[in-house]
Short mmCIF file of C-alpha atoms and ligand atoms in Angstrom, two decimals:
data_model
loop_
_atom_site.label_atom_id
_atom_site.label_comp_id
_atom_site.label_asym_id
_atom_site.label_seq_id
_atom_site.Cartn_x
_atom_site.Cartn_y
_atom_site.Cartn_z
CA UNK A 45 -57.31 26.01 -152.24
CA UNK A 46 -54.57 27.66 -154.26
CA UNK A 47 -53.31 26.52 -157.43
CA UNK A 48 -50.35 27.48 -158.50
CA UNK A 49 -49.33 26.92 -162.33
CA UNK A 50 -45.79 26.56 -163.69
CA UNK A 51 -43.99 29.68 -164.73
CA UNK A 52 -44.66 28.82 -168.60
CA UNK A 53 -47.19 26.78 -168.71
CA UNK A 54 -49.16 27.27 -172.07
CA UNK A 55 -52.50 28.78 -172.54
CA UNK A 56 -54.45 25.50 -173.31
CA UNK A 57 -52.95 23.86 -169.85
CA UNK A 58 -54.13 26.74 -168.08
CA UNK A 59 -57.43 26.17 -169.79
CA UNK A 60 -57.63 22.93 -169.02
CA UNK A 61 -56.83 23.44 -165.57
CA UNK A 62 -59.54 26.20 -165.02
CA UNK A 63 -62.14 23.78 -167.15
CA UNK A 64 -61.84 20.69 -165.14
CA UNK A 65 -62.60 23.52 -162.40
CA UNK A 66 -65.56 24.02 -163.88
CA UNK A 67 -66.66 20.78 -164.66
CA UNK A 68 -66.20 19.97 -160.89
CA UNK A 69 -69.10 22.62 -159.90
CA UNK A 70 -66.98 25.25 -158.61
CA UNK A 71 -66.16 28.71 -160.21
CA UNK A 72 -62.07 29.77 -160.76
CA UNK A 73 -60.67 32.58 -159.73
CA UNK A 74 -57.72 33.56 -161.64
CA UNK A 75 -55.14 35.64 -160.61
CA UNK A 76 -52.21 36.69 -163.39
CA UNK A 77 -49.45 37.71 -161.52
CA UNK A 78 -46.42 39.01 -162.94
CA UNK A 79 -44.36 35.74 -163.02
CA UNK A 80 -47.02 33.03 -162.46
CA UNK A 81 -50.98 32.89 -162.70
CA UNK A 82 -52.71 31.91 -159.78
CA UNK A 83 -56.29 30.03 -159.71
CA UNK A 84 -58.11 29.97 -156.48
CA UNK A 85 -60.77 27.23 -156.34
CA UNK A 86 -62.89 28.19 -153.65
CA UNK A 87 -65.83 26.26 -151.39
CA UNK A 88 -66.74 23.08 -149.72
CA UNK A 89 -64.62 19.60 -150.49
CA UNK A 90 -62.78 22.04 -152.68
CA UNK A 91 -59.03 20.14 -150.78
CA UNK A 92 -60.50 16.28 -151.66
CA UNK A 93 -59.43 17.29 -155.72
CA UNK A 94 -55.91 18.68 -154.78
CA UNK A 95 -54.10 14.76 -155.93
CA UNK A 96 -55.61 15.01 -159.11
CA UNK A 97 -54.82 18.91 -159.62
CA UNK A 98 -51.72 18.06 -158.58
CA UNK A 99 -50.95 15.75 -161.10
CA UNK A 100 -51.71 18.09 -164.08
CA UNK A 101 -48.73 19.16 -166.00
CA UNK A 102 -49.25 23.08 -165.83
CA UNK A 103 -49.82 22.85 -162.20
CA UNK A 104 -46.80 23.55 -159.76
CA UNK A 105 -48.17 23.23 -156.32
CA UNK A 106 -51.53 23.62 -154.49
CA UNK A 107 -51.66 25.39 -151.02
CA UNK A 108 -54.74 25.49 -148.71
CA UNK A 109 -55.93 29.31 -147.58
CA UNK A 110 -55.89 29.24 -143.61
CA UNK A 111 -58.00 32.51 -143.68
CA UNK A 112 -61.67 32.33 -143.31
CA UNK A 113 -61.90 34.58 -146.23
CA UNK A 114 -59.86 33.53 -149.31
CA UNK A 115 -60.15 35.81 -151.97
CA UNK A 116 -59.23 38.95 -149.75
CA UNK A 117 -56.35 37.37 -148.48
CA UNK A 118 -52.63 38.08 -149.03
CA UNK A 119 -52.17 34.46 -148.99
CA UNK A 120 -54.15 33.90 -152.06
CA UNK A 121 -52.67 36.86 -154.02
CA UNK A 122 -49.14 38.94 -152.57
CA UNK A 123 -49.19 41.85 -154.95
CA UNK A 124 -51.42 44.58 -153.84
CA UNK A 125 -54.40 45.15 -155.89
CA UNK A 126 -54.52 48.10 -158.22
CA UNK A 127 -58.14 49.00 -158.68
CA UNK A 128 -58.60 50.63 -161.91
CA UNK A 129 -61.69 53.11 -162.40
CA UNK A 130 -63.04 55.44 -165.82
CA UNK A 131 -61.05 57.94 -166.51
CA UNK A 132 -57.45 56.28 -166.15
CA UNK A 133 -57.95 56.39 -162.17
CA UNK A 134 -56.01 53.50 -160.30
CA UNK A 135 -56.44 53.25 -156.30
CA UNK A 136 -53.76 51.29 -154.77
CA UNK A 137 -50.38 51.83 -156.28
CA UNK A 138 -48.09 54.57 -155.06
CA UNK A 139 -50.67 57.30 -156.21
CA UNK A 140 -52.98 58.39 -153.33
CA UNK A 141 -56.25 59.14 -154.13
CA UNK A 142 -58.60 61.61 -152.20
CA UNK A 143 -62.17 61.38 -152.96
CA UNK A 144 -64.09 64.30 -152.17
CA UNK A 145 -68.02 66.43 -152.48
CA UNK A 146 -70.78 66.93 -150.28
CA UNK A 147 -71.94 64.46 -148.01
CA UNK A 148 -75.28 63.85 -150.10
CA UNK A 149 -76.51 65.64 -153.39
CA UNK A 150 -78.30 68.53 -152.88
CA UNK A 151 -79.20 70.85 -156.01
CA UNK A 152 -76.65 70.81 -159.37
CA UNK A 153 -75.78 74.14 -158.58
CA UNK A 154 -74.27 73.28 -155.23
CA UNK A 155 -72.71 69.46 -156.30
CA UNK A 156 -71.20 71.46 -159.79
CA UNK A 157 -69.70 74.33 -157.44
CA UNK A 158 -67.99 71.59 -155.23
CA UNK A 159 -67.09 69.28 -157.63
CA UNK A 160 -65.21 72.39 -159.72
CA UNK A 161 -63.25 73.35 -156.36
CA UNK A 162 -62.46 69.80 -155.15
CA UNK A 163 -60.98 68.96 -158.64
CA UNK A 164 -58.88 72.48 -158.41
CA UNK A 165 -57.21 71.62 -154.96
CA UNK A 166 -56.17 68.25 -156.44
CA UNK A 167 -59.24 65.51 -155.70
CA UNK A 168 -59.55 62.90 -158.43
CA UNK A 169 -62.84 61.29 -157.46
CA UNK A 170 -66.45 63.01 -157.39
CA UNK A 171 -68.30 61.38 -154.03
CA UNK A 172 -72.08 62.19 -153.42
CA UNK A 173 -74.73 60.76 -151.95
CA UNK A 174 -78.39 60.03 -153.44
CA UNK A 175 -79.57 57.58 -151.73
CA UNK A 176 -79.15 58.53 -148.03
CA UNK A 177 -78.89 55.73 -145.27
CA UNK A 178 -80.15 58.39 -142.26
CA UNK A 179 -80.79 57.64 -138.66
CA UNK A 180 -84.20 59.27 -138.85
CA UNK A 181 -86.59 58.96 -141.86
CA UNK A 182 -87.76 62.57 -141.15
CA UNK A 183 -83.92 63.73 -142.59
CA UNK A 184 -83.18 64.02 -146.24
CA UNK A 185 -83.18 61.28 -147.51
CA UNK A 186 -81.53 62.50 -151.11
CA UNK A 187 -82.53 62.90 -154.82
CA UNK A 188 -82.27 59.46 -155.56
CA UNK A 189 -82.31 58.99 -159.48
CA UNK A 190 -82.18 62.72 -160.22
CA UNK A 191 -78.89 62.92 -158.19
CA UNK A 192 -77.42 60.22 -159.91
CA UNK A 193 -78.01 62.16 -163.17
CA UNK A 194 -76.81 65.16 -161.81
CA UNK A 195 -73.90 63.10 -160.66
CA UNK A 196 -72.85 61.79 -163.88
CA UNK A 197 -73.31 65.23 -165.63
CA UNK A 198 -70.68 66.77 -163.18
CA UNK A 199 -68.36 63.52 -163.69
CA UNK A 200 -68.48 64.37 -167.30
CA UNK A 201 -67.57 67.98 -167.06
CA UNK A 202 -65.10 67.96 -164.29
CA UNK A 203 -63.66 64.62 -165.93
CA UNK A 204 -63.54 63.06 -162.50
CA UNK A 205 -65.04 59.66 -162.10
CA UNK A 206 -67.94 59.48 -159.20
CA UNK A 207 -69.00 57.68 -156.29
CA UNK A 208 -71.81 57.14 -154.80
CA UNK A 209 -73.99 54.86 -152.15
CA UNK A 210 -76.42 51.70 -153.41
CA UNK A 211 -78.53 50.69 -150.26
CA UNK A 212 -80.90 48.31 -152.36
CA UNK A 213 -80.60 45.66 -154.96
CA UNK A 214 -82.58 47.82 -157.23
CA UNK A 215 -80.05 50.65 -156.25
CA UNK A 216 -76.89 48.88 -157.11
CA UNK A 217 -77.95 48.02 -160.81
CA UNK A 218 -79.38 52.25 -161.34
CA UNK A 219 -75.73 52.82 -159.62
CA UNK A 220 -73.80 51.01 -161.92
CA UNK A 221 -75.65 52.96 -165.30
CA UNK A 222 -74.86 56.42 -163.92
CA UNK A 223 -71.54 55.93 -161.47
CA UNK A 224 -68.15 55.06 -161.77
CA UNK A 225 -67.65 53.02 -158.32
CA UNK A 226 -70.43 51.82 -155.64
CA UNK A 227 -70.12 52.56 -152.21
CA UNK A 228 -71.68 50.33 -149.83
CA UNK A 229 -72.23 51.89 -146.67
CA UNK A 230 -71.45 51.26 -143.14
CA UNK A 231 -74.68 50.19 -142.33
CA UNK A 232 -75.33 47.59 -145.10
CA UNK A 233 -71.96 45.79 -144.76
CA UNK A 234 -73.73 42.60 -144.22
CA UNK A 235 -76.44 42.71 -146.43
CA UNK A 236 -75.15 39.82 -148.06
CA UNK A 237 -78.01 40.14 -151.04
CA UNK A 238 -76.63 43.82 -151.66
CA UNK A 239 -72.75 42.50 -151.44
CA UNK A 240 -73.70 39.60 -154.59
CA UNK A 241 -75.15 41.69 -156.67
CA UNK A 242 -72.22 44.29 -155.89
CA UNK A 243 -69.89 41.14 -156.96
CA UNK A 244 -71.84 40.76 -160.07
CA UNK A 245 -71.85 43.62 -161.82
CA UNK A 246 -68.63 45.26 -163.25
CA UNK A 247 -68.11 48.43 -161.58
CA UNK A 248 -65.70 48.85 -158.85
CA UNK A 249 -67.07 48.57 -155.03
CA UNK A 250 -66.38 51.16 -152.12
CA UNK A 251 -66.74 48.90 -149.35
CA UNK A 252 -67.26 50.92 -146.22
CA UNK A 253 -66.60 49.37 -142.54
CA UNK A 254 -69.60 48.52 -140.46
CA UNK A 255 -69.43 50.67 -136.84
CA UNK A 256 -69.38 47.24 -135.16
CA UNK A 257 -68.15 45.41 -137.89
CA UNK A 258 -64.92 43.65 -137.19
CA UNK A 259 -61.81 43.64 -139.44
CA UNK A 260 -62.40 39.83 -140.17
CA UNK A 261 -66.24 40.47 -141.04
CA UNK A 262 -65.19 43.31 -143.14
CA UNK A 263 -63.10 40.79 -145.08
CA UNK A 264 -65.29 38.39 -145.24
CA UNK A 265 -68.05 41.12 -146.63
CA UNK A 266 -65.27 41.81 -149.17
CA UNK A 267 -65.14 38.12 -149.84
CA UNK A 268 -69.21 37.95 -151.15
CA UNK A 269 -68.09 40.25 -153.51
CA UNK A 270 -65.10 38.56 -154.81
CA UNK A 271 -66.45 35.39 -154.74
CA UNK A 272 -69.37 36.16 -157.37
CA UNK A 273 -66.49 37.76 -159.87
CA UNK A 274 -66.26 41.15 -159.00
CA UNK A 275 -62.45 41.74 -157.90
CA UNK A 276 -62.27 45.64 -157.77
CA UNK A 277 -62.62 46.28 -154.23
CA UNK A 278 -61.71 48.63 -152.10
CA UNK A 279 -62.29 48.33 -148.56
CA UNK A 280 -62.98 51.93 -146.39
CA UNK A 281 -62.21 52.31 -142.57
CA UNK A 282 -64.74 55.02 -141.67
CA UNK A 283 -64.68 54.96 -137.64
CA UNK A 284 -66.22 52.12 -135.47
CA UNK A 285 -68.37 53.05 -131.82
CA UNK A 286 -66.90 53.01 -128.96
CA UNK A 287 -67.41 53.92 -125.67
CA UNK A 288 -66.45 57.32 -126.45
CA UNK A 289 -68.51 59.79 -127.32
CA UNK A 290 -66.50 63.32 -127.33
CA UNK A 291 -66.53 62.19 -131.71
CA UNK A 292 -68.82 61.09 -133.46
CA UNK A 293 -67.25 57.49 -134.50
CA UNK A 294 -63.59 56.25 -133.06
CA UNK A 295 -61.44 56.11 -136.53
CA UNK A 296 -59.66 52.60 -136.42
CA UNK A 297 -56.31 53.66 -137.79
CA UNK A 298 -55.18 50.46 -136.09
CA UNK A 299 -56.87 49.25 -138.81
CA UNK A 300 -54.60 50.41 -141.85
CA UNK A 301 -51.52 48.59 -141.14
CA UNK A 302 -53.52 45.68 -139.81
CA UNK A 303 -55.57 45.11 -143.06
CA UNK A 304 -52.31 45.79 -145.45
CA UNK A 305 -50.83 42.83 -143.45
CA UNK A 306 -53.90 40.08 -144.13
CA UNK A 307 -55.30 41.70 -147.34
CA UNK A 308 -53.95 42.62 -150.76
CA UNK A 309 -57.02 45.30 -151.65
CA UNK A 310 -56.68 48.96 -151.16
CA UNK A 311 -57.53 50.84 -148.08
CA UNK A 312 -59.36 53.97 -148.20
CA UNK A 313 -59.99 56.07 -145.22
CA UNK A 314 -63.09 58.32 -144.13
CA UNK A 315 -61.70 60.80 -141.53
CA UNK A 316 -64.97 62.91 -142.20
CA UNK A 317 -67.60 60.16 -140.75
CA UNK A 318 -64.81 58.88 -138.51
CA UNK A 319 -64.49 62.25 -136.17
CA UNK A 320 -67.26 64.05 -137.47
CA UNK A 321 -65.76 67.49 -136.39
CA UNK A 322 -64.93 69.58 -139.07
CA UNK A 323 -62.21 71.44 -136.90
CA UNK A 324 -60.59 67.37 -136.27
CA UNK A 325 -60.98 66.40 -140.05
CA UNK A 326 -57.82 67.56 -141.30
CA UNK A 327 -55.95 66.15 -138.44
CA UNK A 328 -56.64 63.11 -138.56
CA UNK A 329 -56.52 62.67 -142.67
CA UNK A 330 -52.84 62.93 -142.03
CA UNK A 331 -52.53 60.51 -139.96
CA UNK A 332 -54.20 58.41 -142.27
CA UNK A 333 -52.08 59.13 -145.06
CA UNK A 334 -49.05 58.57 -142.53
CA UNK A 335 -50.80 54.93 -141.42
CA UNK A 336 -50.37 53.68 -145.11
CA UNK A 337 -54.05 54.33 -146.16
CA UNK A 338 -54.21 54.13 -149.98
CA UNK A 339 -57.14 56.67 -150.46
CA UNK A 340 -59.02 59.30 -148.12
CA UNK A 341 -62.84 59.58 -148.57
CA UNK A 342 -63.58 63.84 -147.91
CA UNK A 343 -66.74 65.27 -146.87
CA UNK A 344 -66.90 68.92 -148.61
CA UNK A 345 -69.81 71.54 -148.44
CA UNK A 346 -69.37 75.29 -149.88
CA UNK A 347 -71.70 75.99 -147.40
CA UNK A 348 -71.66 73.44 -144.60
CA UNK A 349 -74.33 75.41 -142.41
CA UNK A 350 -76.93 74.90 -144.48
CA UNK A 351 -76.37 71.59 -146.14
CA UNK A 352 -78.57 68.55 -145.39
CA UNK A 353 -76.28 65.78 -144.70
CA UNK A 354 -73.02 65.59 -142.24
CA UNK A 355 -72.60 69.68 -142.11
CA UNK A 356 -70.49 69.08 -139.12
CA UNK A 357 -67.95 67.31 -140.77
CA UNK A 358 -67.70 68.76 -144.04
CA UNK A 359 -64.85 71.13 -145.05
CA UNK A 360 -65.25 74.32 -146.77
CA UNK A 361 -63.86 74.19 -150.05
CA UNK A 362 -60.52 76.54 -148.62
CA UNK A 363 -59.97 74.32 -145.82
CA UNK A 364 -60.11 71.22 -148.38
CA UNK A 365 -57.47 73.38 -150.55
CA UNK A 366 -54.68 73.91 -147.76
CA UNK A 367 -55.55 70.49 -146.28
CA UNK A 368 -54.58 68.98 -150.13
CA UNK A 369 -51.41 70.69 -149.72
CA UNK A 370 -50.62 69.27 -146.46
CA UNK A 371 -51.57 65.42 -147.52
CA UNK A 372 -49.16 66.04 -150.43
CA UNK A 373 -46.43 66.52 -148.32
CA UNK A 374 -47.04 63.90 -145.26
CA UNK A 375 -47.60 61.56 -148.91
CA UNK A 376 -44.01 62.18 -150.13
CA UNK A 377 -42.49 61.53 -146.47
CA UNK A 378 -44.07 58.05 -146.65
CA UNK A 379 -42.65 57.29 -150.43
CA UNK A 380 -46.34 57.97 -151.92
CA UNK A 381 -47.63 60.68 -154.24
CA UNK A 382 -50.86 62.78 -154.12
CA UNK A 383 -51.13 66.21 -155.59
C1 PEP B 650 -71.45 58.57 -146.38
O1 PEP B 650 -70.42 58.28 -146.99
O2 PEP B 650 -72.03 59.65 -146.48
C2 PEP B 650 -71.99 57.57 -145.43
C3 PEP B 650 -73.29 57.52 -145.15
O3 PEP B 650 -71.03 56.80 -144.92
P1 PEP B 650 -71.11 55.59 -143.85
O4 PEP B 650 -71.83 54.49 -144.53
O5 PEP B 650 -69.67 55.29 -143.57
O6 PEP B 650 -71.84 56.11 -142.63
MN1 MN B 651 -71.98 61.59 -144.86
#
């Protein structure tokens, strides 16, 4: 349930509110709005307290979440959800954000070189790989700690913070001592293990969309990370099967407004994974900007022949420069900004 406090209530009601929350077994959530703070008390039996919360001083109502998922919902919190990440980066307000870099790390000659060109052309987030979820286990399967490094080093001198995938437990707490946000791929989205510890460690979360994965299990993977603490999450649309198979994946810009209707976290789109054509990529970013998505997700290669991971549908570094230029514009027609 939602609890609602009074427009002034003082700092030791609030306190007492969120303790007798605590004393009852379950963990607050607090939301500070801009008016009134919120506190979500979430689980089973949670409704048989609301008399007594009601009866506190500081609280003004308490209203039940209908929604499966609580946390993620727009019910429990109306204002959209401005993730902040290092380096003064904040995903969800009228800034769009394009992430972009190769599809895994390769050498630090080629991740530097991409990361230098992807910052130029306007990109404000480093992504690479370096621990590789691939179909076969005969592919690449990335540098693992020693990409991570190399990841951080070209964070630090392109002054862009990074992103990059966790697939393990193990992974997620190496992740969060190197990275700046950790993405959780399409195929671990319910790895419900991997989502906790996601939700209990402090960096922000790049939740990507399972290929079957429906929007209500995507929030509800959100919600395992919410619900252990964690409330800087953004959730990532990257293409879903379907019975076509002229692309690689079927990109789900249904999903955009959908999600911005039942969920107050940012969207971030992956037109890379979710065509998987380089010639298409461009394309269909724009529609994703025009959709309402909050952030793009950008495979680029300077050599996309020869790289290891996802040539297909990464963009040379001059088609990622032109295709910047484009976004801006499509970004201003929809009252955003990017460039
Ligand atoms: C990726 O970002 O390179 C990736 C593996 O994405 P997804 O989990 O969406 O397939
Ligand atoms: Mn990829």
């Amino acid at each position: 349930m939602i609890i609602t406090l009074k427009k002034g209530a003082k700092r030791k009601e609030v306190e007492s509110v969120i303790d007798k929350i605590k004393n009852l077994g379950y963990k607050p959530h607090v939301s500070k709005g801009k008016d009134v703070t919120i506190i979500g008390m979430i689980g089973e039996y949670a409704e048989k307290y609301k008399d007594s919360f009601e009866a506190m001083d500081a609280v003004e109502h308490i209203s039940e979440i209908q929604k499966p998922y609580k946390l993620a919902s727009r019910e429990f919190k109306k204002e959209n959800t401005i993730v902040k990440i290092n380096r003064n980066v904040e995903v969800g307000g009228k800034q769009i954000h394009v992430m972009a870099g190769p599809c895994a790390v390769e050498t630090k000659e080629i991740l530097f070189n991409t990361a230098k060109t992807v910052k130029a052309s306007g990109a404000t987030i480093l992504r690479g790989g370096a621990f590789k979820p691939r179909s076969s286990p005969y592919a690449f399967q990335g540098l693992g700690e020693k990409g991570l490094k190399y990841m951080e080093a070209a964070g630090e001198k392109f002054h862009m913070p990074t992103v990059s995938e966790a697939m393990t437990v193990e992974e997620v707490t190496l992740l969060s001592k190197y990275c700046d946000v950790i993405q959780i791929g399409a195929r671990n989205i319910q790895n419900y293990d991997l989502l906790k510890a996601a939700g209990k460690q402090a960096k922000p979360v790049l939740l990507k969309r399972g290929m079957a994965t429906t929007i209500k299990e995507l929030l509800l993977s959100a919600e395992y990370i919410l619900s252990q603490g964690n409330y800087n999450v953004m959730l990532c649309e990257r293409g879903i099967r379907t019975f076509e198979d002229s692309t690689r994946f079927t990109l789900d810009l249904n999903a955009v407004p959908v999600l911005k209707k039942l969920t107050h976290l940012p969207i971030i789109l992956d037109p890379s994974h979710g065509i998987g054509i380089r010639e298409h990529v461009g394309t269909m970013a724009k529609a994703c900007i025009a959709a309402g998505a909050d952030g793009l997700i950008i495979e680029v290669h300077p050599n996309p022949e020869e790289a290891l991971s996802d040539g297909p549908q990464s963009l040379l570094p001059d088609q990622f420069a032109t295709l910047m230029k484009e976004l801006d514009l499509i970004a201003k027609a929809v009252g955003r900004e990017l460039l």
